[in-house]
PDB file of C-alpha atoms in Angstrom:
ATOM      1  CA  GLN Z   1      99.374 -98.480 -18.915  1.00 68.00           C
ATOM      2  CA  ALA Z   2     100.064 -97.742 -15.241  1.00 77.00           C
ATOM      3  CA  ILE Z   3      96.534 -98.629 -14.202  1.00 83.00           C
ATOM      4  CA  ARG Z   4      96.826-102.122 -15.709  1.00 86.00           C
ATOM      5  CA  LYS Z   5      99.925-102.775 -13.591  1.00 89.00           C
ATOM      6  CA  SER Z   6      98.121-101.989 -10.343  1.00 91.00           C
ATOM      7  CA  SER Z   7      98.114-104.634  -7.627  1.00 92.00           C
ATOM      8  CA  LYS Z   8      94.692-103.481  -6.351  1.00 94.00           C
ATOM      9  CA  GLU Z   9      91.854-105.978  -6.693  1.00 94.00           C
ATOM     10  CA  SER Z  10      89.514-103.639  -8.602  1.00 96.00           C
ATOM     11  CA  ILE Z  11      89.717-100.800 -11.091  1.00 96.00           C
ATOM     12  CA  VAL Z  12      87.858 -98.432  -8.776  1.00 96.00           C
ATOM     13  CA  LYS Z  13      90.395 -99.032  -5.989  1.00 96.00           C
ATOM     14  CA  ALA Z  14      93.286 -98.599  -8.412  1.00 95.00           C
ATOM     15  CA  LEU Z  15      91.872 -95.256  -9.576  1.00 95.00           C
ATOM     16  CA  ALA Z  16      91.095 -94.118  -6.039  1.00 95.00           C
ATOM     17  CA  LEU Z  17      94.319 -95.199  -4.348  1.00 94.00           C
ATOM     18  CA  ASP Z  18      97.040 -95.601  -6.975  1.00 92.00           C
ATOM     19  CA  LEU Z  19      96.087 -92.519  -8.977  1.00 90.00           C
ATOM     20  CA  GLY Z  20      94.741 -90.536  -6.022  1.00 90.00           C
ATOM     21  CA  PHE Z  21      91.271 -89.923  -7.471  1.00 90.00           C
ATOM     22  CA  GLY Z  22      89.433 -90.626  -4.228  1.00 89.00           C
ATOM     23  CA  GLY Z  23      86.389 -92.846  -3.958  1.00 90.00           C
ATOM     24  CA  VAL Z  24      83.615 -90.653  -5.369  1.00 89.00           C
ATOM     25  CA  PHE Z  25      85.665 -89.482  -8.340  1.00 91.00           C
ATOM     26  CA  ALA Z  26      86.895 -93.018  -9.130  1.00 95.00           C
ATOM     27  CA  GLU Z  27      83.323 -94.355  -9.014  1.00 95.00           C
ATOM     28  CA  GLU Z  28      82.144 -91.601 -11.368  1.00 94.00           C
ATOM     29  CA  VAL Z  29      84.943 -92.335 -13.840  1.00 95.00           C
ATOM     30  CA  CYS Z  30      83.922 -96.015 -13.912  1.00 96.00           C
ATOM     31  CA  VAL Z  31      80.251 -95.156 -14.417  1.00 96.00           C
ATOM     32  CA  ARG Z  32      80.979 -92.727 -17.251  1.00 95.00           C
ATOM     33  CA  ALA Z  33      83.354 -95.202 -18.889  1.00 97.00           C
ATOM     34  CA  ALA Z  34      80.737 -97.988 -18.568  1.00 97.00           C
ATOM     35  CA  ILE Z  35      83.285-100.266 -16.879  1.00 97.00           C
ATOM     36  CA  ASP Z  36      82.403-102.545 -13.976  1.00 97.00           C
ATOM     37  CA  LYS Z  37      84.180-101.019 -10.997  1.00 96.00           C
ATOM     38  CA  VAL Z  38      85.152-104.419  -9.594  1.00 96.00           C
ATOM     39  CA  LYS Z  39      86.978-105.480 -12.748  1.00 96.00           C
ATOM     40  CA  GLU Z  40      90.634-106.307 -12.093  1.00 95.00           C
ATOM     41  CA  PRO Z  41      93.028-103.625 -13.385  1.00 95.00           C
ATOM     42  CA  GLY Z  42      95.117-106.238 -15.197  1.00 93.00           C
ATOM     43  CA  GLN Z  43      92.030-107.225 -17.213  1.00 94.00           C
ATOM     44  CA  ILE Z  44      91.461-103.719 -18.598  1.00 94.00           C
ATOM     45  CA  GLU Z  45      91.788-103.674 -22.372  1.00 93.00           C
ATOM     46  CA  LYS Z  46      93.178-100.754 -24.374  1.00 92.00           C
ATOM     47  CA  LYS Z  47      89.667 -99.728 -25.471  1.00 95.00           C
ATOM     48  CA  GLU Z  48      88.554 -99.626 -21.830  1.00 95.00           C
ATOM     49  CA  ALA Z  49      91.660 -97.687 -20.786  1.00 93.00           C
ATOM     50  CA  ASN Z  50      90.779 -95.134 -23.448  1.00 94.00           C
ATOM     51  CA  ALA Z  51      87.205 -94.990 -22.125  1.00 96.00           C
ATOM     52  CA  LEU Z  52      88.533 -94.349 -18.606  1.00 95.00           C
ATOM     53  CA  TYR Z  53      90.713 -91.531 -19.919  1.00 94.00           C
ATOM     54  CA  THR Z  54      87.798 -90.013 -21.845  1.00 96.00           C
ATOM     55  CA  ALA Z  55      85.583 -90.237 -18.750  1.00 96.00           C
ATOM     56  CA  PHE Z  56      88.293 -88.592 -16.650  1.00 93.00           C
ATOM     57  CA  GLN Z  57      88.621 -85.779 -19.180  1.00 95.00           C
ATOM     58  CA  SER Z  58      84.848 -85.265 -19.317  1.00 92.00           C
ATOM     59  CA  ILE Z  59      84.764 -84.736 -15.563  1.00 88.00           C
ATOM     60  CA  ILE Z  60      87.781 -82.434 -15.517  1.00 87.00           C
ATOM     61  CA  ASN Z  61      86.399 -80.319 -18.357  1.00 89.00           C
ATOM     62  CA  ALA Z  62      82.789 -80.239 -17.124  1.00 81.00           C
ATOM     63  CA  GLN Z  63      81.268 -77.206 -15.545  1.00 76.00           C
ATOM     64  CA  CYS Z  64      80.836 -77.795 -11.830  1.00 76.00           C
ATOM     65  CA  ASN Z  65      77.228 -78.442 -10.838  1.00 76.00           C
ATOM     66  CA  ALA Z  66      77.709 -79.277  -7.184  1.00 79.00           C
ATOM     67  CA  SER Z  67      74.547 -79.304  -5.113  1.00 87.00           C
ATOM     68  CA  VAL Z  68      73.582 -79.485  -1.467  1.00 90.00           C
ATOM     69  CA  LEU Z  69      70.377 -81.350  -0.679  1.00 89.00           C
ATOM     70  CA  LEU Z  70      68.256 -79.937   2.111  1.00 91.00           C
ATOM     71  CA  GLU Z  71      65.394 -81.381   4.107  1.00 92.00           C
ATOM     72  CA  ASN Z  72      63.590 -79.101   6.546  1.00 93.00           C
ATOM     73  CA  ASP Z  73      66.448 -76.597   6.160  1.00 91.00           C
ATOM     74  CA  LYS Z  74      69.029 -79.209   7.191  1.00 92.00           C
ATOM     75  CA  ILE Z  75      71.758 -80.534   4.929  1.00 90.00           C
ATOM     76  CA  ILE Z  76      71.179 -84.211   4.238  1.00 90.00           C
ATOM     77  CA  ASP Z  77      73.608 -84.799   1.364  1.00 88.00           C
ATOM     78  CA  ALA Z  78      75.964 -83.156  -1.093  1.00 84.00           C
ATOM     79  CA  VAL Z  79      76.539 -83.983  -4.724  1.00 78.00           C
ATOM     80  CA  PRO Z  80      80.044 -82.956  -5.751  1.00 70.00           C
ATOM     81  CA  ILE Z  81      79.769 -83.495  -9.512  1.00 67.00           C
TER      82      ILE Z  81
END
């Protein structure tokens, strides 16, 4: 309910800023929920809100598989989830 009342222009920004998820986490929630991250929060339907919640829970309950990517023994990227 709260997410649909957000004044942010996209669902990913509402998750990241209004709910404090941060950018990477908010993007992952959208991907797992199969919701276009630029969709307006006020346009989210109940089914989609449930999908966002399920995606959030799947991340919270998942075993951490963070990885650091190396190239020539130098860190070039990190994958937090």
